[in-house]
mmCIF file of C-alpha atoms and ligand atoms in Angstrom:
data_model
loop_
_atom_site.group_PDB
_atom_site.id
_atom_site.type_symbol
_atom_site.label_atom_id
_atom_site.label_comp_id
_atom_site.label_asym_id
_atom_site.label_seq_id
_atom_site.Cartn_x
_atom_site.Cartn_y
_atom_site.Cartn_z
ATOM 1 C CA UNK A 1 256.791 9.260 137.322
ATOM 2 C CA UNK A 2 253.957 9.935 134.614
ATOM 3 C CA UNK A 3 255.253 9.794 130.770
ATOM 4 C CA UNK A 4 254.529 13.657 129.901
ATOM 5 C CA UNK A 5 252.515 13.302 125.811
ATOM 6 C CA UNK A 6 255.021 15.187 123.402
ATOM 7 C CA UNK A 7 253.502 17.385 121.216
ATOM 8 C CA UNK A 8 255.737 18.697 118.424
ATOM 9 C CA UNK A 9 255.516 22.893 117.197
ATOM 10 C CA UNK A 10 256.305 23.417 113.822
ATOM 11 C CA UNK A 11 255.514 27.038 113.749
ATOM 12 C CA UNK A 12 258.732 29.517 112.398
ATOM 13 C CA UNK A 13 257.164 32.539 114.004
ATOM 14 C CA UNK A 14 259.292 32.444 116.889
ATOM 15 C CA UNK A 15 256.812 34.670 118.756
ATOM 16 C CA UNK A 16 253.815 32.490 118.423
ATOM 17 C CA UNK A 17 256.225 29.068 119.001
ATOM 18 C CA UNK A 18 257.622 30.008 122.057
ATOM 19 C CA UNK A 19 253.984 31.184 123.367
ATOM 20 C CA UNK A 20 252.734 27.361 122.736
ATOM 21 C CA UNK A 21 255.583 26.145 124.115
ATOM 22 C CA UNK A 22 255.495 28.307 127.691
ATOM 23 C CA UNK A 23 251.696 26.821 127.641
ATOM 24 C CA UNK A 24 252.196 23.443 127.283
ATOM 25 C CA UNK A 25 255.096 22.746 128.839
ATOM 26 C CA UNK A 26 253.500 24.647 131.744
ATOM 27 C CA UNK A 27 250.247 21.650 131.412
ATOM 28 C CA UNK A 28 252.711 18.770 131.943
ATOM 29 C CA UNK A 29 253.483 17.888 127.956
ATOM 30 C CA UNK A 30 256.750 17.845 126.676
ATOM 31 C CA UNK A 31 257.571 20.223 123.935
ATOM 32 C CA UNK A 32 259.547 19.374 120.877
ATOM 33 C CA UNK A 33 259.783 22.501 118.374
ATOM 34 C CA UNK A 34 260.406 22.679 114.615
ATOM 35 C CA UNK A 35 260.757 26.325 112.859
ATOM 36 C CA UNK A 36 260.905 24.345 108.990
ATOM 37 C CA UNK A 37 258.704 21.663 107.231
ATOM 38 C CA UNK A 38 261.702 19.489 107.052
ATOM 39 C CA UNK A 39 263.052 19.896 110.277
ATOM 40 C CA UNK A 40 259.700 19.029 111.485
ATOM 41 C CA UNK A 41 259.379 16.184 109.090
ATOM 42 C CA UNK A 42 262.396 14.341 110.419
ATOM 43 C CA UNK A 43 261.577 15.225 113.978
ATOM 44 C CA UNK A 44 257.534 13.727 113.610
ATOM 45 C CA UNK A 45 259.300 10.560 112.316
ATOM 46 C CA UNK A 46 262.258 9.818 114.565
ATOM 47 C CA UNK A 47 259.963 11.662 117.801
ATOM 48 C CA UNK A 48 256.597 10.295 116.831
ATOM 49 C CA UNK A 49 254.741 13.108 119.277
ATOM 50 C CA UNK A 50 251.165 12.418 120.087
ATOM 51 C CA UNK A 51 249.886 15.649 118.664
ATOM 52 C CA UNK A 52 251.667 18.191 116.236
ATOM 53 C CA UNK A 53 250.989 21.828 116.315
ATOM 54 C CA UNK A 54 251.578 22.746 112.332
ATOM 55 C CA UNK A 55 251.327 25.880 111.167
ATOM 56 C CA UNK A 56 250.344 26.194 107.526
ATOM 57 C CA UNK A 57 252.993 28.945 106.258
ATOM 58 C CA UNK A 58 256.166 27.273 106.337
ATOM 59 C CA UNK A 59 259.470 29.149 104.930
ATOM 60 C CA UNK A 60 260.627 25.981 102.945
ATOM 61 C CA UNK A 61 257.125 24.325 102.183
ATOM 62 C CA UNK A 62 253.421 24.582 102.437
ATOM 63 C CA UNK A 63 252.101 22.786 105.633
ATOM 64 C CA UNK A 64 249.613 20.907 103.686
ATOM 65 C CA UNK A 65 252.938 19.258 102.269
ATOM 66 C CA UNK A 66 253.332 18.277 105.660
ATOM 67 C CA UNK A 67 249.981 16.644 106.510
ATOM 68 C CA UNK A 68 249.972 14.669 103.204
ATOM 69 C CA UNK A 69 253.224 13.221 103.915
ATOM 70 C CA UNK A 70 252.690 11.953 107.647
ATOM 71 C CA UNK A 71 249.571 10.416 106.325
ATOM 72 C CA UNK A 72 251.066 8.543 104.526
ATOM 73 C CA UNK A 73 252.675 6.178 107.498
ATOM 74 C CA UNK A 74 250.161 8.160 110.684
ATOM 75 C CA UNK A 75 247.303 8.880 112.017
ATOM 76 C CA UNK A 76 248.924 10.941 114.746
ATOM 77 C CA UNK A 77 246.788 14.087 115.495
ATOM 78 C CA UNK A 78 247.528 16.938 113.555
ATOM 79 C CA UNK A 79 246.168 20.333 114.714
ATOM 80 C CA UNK A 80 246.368 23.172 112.021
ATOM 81 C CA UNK A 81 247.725 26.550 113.139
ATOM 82 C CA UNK A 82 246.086 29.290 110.691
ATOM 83 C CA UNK A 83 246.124 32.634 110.322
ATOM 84 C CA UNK A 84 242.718 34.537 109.289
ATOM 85 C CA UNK A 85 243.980 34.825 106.035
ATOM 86 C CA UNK A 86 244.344 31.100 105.646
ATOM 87 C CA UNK A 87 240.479 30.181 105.811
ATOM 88 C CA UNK A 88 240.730 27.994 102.048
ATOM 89 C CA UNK A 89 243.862 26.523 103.482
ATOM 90 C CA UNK A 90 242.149 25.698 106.964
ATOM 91 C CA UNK A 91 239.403 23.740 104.938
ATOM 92 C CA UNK A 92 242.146 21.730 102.526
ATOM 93 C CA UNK A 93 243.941 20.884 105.417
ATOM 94 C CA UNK A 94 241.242 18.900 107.462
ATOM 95 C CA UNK A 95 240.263 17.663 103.923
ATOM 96 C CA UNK A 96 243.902 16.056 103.885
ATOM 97 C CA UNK A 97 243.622 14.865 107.029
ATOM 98 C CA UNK A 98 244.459 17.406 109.833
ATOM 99 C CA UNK A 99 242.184 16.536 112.704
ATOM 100 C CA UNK A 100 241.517 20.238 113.809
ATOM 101 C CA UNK A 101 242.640 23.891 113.607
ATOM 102 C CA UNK A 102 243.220 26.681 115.674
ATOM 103 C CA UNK A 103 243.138 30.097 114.263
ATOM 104 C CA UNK A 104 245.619 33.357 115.321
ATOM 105 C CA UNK A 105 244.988 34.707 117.818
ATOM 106 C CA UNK A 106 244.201 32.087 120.118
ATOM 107 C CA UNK A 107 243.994 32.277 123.486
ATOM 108 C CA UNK A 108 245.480 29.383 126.378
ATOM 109 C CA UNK A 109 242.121 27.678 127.198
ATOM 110 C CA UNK A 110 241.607 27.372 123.841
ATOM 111 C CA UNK A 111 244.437 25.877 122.622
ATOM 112 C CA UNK A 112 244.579 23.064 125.571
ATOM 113 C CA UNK A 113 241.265 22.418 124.824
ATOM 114 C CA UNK A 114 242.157 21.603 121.330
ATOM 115 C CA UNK A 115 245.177 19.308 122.292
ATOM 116 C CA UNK A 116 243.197 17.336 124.929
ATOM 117 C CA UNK A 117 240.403 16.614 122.532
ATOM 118 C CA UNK A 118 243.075 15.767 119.991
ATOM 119 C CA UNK A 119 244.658 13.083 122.444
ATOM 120 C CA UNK A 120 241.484 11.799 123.516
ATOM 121 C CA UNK A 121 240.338 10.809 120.111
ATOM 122 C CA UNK A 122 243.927 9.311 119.407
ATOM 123 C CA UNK A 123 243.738 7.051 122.022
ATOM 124 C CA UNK A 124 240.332 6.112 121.633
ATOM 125 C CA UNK A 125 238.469 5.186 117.964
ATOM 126 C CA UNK A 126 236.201 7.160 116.484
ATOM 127 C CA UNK A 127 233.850 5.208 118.652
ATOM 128 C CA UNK A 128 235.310 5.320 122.395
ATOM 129 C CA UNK A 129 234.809 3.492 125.460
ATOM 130 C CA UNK A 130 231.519 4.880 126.701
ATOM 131 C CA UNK A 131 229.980 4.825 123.500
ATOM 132 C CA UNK A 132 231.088 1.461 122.289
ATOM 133 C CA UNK A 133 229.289 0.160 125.446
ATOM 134 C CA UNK A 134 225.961 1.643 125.719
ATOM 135 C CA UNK A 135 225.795 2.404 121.992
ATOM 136 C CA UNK A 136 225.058 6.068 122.603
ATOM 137 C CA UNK A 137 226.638 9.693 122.888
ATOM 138 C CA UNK A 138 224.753 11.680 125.553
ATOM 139 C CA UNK A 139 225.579 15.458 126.255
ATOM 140 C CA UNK A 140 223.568 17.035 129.059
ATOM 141 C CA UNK A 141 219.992 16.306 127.644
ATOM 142 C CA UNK A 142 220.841 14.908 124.226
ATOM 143 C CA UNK A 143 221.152 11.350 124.001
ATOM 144 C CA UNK A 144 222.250 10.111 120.232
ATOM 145 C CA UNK A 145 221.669 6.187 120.632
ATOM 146 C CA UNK A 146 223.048 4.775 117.556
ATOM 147 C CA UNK A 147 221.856 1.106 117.340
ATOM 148 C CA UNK A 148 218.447 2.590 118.085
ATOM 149 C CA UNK A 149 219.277 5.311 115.084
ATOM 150 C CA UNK A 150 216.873 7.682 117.216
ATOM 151 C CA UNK A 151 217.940 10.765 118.644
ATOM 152 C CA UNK A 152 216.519 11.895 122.194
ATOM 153 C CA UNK A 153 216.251 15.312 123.901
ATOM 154 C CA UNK A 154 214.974 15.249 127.613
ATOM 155 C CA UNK A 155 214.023 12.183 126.681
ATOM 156 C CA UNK A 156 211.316 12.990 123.826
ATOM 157 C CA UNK A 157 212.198 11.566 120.705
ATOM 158 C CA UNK A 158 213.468 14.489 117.854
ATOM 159 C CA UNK A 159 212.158 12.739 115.005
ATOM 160 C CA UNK A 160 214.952 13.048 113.055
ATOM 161 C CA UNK A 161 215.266 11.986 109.289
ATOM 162 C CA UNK A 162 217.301 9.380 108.233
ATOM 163 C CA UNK A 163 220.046 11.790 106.663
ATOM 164 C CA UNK A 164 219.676 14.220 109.411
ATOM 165 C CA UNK A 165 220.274 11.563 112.120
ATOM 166 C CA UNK A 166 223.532 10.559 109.693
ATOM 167 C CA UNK A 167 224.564 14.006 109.962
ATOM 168 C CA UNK A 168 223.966 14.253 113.776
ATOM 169 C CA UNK A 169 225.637 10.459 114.348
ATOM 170 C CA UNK A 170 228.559 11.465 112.148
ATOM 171 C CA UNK A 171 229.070 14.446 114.545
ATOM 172 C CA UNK A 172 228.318 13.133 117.700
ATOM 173 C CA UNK A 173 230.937 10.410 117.101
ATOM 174 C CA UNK A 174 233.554 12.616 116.584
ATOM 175 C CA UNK A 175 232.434 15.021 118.983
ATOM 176 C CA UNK A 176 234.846 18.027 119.864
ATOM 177 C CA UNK A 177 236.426 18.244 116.295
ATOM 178 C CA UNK A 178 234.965 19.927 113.369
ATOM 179 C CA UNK A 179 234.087 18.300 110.477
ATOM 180 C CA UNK A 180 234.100 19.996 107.463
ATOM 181 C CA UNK A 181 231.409 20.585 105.157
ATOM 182 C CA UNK A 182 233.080 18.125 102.336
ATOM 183 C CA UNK A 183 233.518 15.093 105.121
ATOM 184 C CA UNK A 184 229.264 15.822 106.265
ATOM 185 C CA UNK A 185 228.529 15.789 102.472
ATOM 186 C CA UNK A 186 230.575 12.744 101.083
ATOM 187 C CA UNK A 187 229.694 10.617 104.740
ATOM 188 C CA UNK A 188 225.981 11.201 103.843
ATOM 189 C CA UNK A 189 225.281 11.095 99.984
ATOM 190 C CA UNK A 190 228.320 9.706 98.938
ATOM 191 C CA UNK A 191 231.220 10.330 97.073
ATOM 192 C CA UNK A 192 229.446 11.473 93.804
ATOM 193 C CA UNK A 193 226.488 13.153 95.368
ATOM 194 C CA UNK A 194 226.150 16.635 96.015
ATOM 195 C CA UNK A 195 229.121 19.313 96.858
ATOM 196 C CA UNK A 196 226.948 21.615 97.647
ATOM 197 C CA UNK A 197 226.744 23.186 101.078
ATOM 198 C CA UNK A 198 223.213 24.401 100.802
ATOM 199 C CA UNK A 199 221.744 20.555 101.225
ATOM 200 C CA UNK A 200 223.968 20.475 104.397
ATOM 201 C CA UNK A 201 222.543 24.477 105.720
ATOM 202 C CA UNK A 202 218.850 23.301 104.951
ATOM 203 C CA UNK A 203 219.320 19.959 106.588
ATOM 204 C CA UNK A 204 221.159 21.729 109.798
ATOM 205 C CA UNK A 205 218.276 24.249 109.961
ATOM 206 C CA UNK A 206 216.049 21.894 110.368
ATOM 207 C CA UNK A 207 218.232 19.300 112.819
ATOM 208 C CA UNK A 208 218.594 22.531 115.045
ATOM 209 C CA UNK A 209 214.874 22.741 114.856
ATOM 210 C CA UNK A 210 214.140 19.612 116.563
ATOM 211 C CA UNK A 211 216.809 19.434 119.080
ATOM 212 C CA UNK A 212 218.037 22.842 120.016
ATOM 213 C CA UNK A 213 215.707 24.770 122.164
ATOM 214 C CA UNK A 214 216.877 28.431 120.838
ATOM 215 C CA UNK A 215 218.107 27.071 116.849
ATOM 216 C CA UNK A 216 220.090 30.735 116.862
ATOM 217 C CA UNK A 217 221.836 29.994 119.605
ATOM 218 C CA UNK A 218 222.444 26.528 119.000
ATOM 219 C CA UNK A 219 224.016 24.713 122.545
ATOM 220 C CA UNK A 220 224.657 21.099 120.489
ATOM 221 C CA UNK A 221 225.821 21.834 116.682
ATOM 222 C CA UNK A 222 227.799 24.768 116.589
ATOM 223 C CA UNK A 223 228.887 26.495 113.310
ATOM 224 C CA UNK A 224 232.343 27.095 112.065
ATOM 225 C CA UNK A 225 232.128 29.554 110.350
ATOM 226 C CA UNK A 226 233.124 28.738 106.347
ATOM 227 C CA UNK A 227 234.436 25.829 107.489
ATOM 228 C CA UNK A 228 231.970 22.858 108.574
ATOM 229 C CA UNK A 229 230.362 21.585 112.367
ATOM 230 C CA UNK A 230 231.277 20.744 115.457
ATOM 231 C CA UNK A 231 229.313 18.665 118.404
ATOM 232 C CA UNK A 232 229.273 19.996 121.728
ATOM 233 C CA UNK A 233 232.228 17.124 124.091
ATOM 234 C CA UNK A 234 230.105 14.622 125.340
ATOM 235 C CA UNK A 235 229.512 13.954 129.087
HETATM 236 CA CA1 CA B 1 254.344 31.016 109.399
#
C-alpha cells in the first residue's frame, strides 16, 4: 500500500473547498480541509501535510497571517489560492514565503499541476537530482549548465550576460514556480539595489532575444502577469 501525500484546504468557500477536494482525492492524495486560519493552523501543525492549499481571505484572519506563521517552524509548500481581486496580496504572499499561487477560476489540470510541482521541489532542493549531477537544467533545446555559467540553445551558445545568465540560473533552478519580481531583483543586485521592475523587463527583453526563437511568444520564460517569471519544467 502507497502512503497517499496529504495536502491540507484551508479555503471557507465551501464551493471552491469541496471542488479541490473531489480533485485530489480523486489523484490519490489525501485531503485534510480547514474552513478558518486557526483551524487550519492547528491542523498544519499536528497533520504536517506536504502541501497546503491556502486561500488568502480567511473569515478570522488574513492568509498571509498564515504563511508567516508556518514559516516560522516549515518549509512545507504553500500554494496561494487568490481571487482576481487579490493580485497585491498574490505578490506579498510569495514574498512571505508561499511557494506558488493559483488564481479563481482554475481549472483541474491546472491545479494538479501546481501540487505536483509543489511536491517535487519539497522533496528535492532547490537543486535536484538531475541537476546536482550533471550541473545543468536542460528543457527540450535549452541547456542552462551552471558550473560552465553558459547558457546553450540547440547547442549554440546564447551569449548571455553575467546578470542575465543570474536571472536565467535563478529561474531554471526553480523551474515550474514563479518567482516574483522582488526575489529576481534582490537574487541579482542585492538587497539594496534596485526595486525597480524596469531593470528586470529590459534585461528579460533581451534574455528572450537570445534564447527564444519567437521573444512574443516566449516557449522558456513565461510572464506572470504583475507578478514575476516562471521557467518552462525541465525534461
Ligand atoms: Ca475566502
Amino acid at each position: 500500500m502507497t502512503v497517499k501525500p496529504k495536502i491540507l484546504i484551508i479555503e471557507d468557500e465551501p464551493n471552491i473547498a469541496s471542488f479541490m477536494s473531489t480533485i485530489l482525492s480523486a489523484n490519490d492524495y489525501a485531503v485534510l480541509r480547514a474552513a478558518n486560519g486557526a483551524d487550519g493552523l492547528m491542523m498544519a501543525s499536528s497533520h504536517c501535510p506536504e502541501v497546503i492549499l491556502l486561500d488568502l481571505g480567511l473569515p478570522d484572519m488574513d492568509g498571509k497571517e498564515i504563511i508567516r506563521n508556518i514559516r516560522q517552524w516549515s518549509q512545507m509548500p504553500i500554494i496561494v489560492v487568490s481571487a482576481r481581486t487579490q493580485e497585491y496580496d498574490k505578490v506579498e504572499a510569495l514574498d512571505l514565503g508561499a511557494d506558488d499561487y493559483v488564481t479563481k477560476p482554475f481549472g483541474t489540470s491546472e491545479l494538479l499541476a501546481r501540487v505536483r510541482t509543489a511536491l517535487r521541489h519539497a522533496r528535492t532542493s532547490s537543486l535536484d537530482g538531475t541537476m546536482a549531477q550533471t550541473g545543468k537544467f536542460t528543457a527540450g533545446p535549452l541547456v542552462v549548465d551552471f558550473d560552465k555559467r553558459h547558457v546553450y540553445v540547440d547547442g549554440r551558445d546564447a551569449k548571455l550576460t553575467q546578470n542575465e545568465f543570474r536571472i536565467v540560473a535563478l529561474l531554471a533552478k526553480h523551474a515550474g514556480r514563479v518567482l516574483t519580481y522582488d526575489m529576481l531583483l534582490k537574487a541579482v543586485w542585492g538587497p539594496n539595489g534596485s526595486s525597480d521592475n524596469q531593470i528586470l523587463r529590459v534585461n528579460m527583453a533581451n534574455i528572450r532575444r537570445k534564447i527564444e526563437e519567437n521573444p512574443g511568444k516566449p516557449q522558456f520564460i513565461f510572464t506572470e502577469m504583475g507578478v514575476g517569471y516562471r521557467m518552462v519544467e525541465g525534461d
